[in-house]
Amino acid sequence: MSQQIAEIESHSLASIPALRTEIYDGWHLRFARNHTRRANSVNIMAPGTLPLEEKIGYCEAAYRQEKQPCHFRLTPLADEEIDMALALRGYGYFGETEVRLKALDAEIKPAQGPKVHSYDAESAFWRRGVATLTGQDKAKQTVFQEMLALIELEIHALAILCGKEIVACGFGVQSANLLGLFEFAVHPSFRRRGFAAHIVQHMLIKAQTAGVPHAYLQVVAENETGKAFWKQMGFKDTLYRYHYRTKS
């Protein structure tokens, strides 16, 4: 299972790329002007050989220099010793998240609903719609645009419109073996109409047609509504969990 986790983690880092990444003895220090915790955190991808306390100190100094908080994103690829060492240094436990996996081996029937529009990821119209629905301010919009430009895999930039306004959106990143689902949002006035489900199914069908065997997503463990939705969409199994350690 560790090999599959490593594959998903590598895909996830490529799907939501940092603006700058420093690889330090198997740890990936990611920087994206504080856009999200995920894109501005230390990700342990390999054990390395340097002393643990030395490595933690190095990361703290690196993020201090960037005037950003030092987040550690800990998956099963990280030894429990790291989690314990961070706790002893005053790092709190935050953002427990489930990574759910779905095999694309059964027929997916398209749902009935409004037209799903597909955009180029460089589309300013689509990016503005995502920004509005997800609450991105101007600074975050700029970073999001820069991050999209760094993605080297196939991008699914989808939306449902009401008139000339985007009222639901979804963002997926696809490789030969995996489809990652991110940035799904629906305008409050259009929720409970199946719009998000319609976008998800559209994306899954496209991936399945291309021969992609699995899709995955990340959902916060405390988000009961989100977990129920993704279970309904067939993402029933939690392959692994991760959490953050941030100094309180």
mmCIF file of C-alpha atoms in Angstrom, residues 98 100-102 197 200 204 217 219 223-238:
data_model
loop_
_atom_site.group_PDB
_atom_site.id
_atom_site.type_symbol
_atom_site.label_atom_id
_atom_site.label_comp_id
_atom_site.label_asym_id
_atom_site.label_seq_id
_atom_site.Cartn_x
_atom_site.Cartn_y
_atom_site.Cartn_z
ATOM 1 C CA GLU A 98 -9.031 11.452 4.434
ATOM 2 C CA ARG A 100 -10.371 8.362 -0.690
ATOM 3 C CA LEU A 101 -9.827 6.169 -3.717
ATOM 4 C CA LYS A 102 -12.277 4.918 -6.353
ATOM 5 C CA ALA A 197 -22.488 15.372 -8.758
ATOM 6 C CA VAL A 200 -17.967 14.806 -10.900
ATOM 7 C CA LEU A 204 -14.948 10.518 -14.086
ATOM 8 C CA LEU A 217 -9.776 13.035 -3.577
ATOM 9 C CA VAL A 219 -11.789 15.450 2.244
ATOM 10 C CA ASN A 223 -16.579 17.500 7.056
ATOM 11 C CA GLU A 224 -19.484 15.095 7.451
ATOM 12 C CA THR A 225 -21.466 16.684 4.613
ATOM 13 C CA GLY A 226 -18.519 16.400 2.251
ATOM 14 C CA LYS A 227 -17.805 12.812 3.227
ATOM 15 C CA ALA A 228 -21.438 11.839 2.686
ATOM 16 C CA PHE A 229 -21.403 13.440 -0.764
ATOM 17 C CA TRP A 230 -18.233 11.680 -1.852
ATOM 18 C CA LYS A 231 -19.476 8.369 -0.513
ATOM 19 C CA GLN A 232 -22.567 8.838 -2.663
ATOM 20 C CA MET A 233 -20.258 9.435 -5.629
ATOM 21 C CA GLY A 234 -18.581 6.078 -5.024
ATOM 22 C CA PHE A 235 -15.571 7.217 -2.986
ATOM 23 C CA LYS A 236 -16.371 4.932 -0.079
ATOM 24 C CA ASP A 237 -12.930 3.703 0.943
ATOM 25 C CA THR A 238 -10.361 5.763 2.839
#
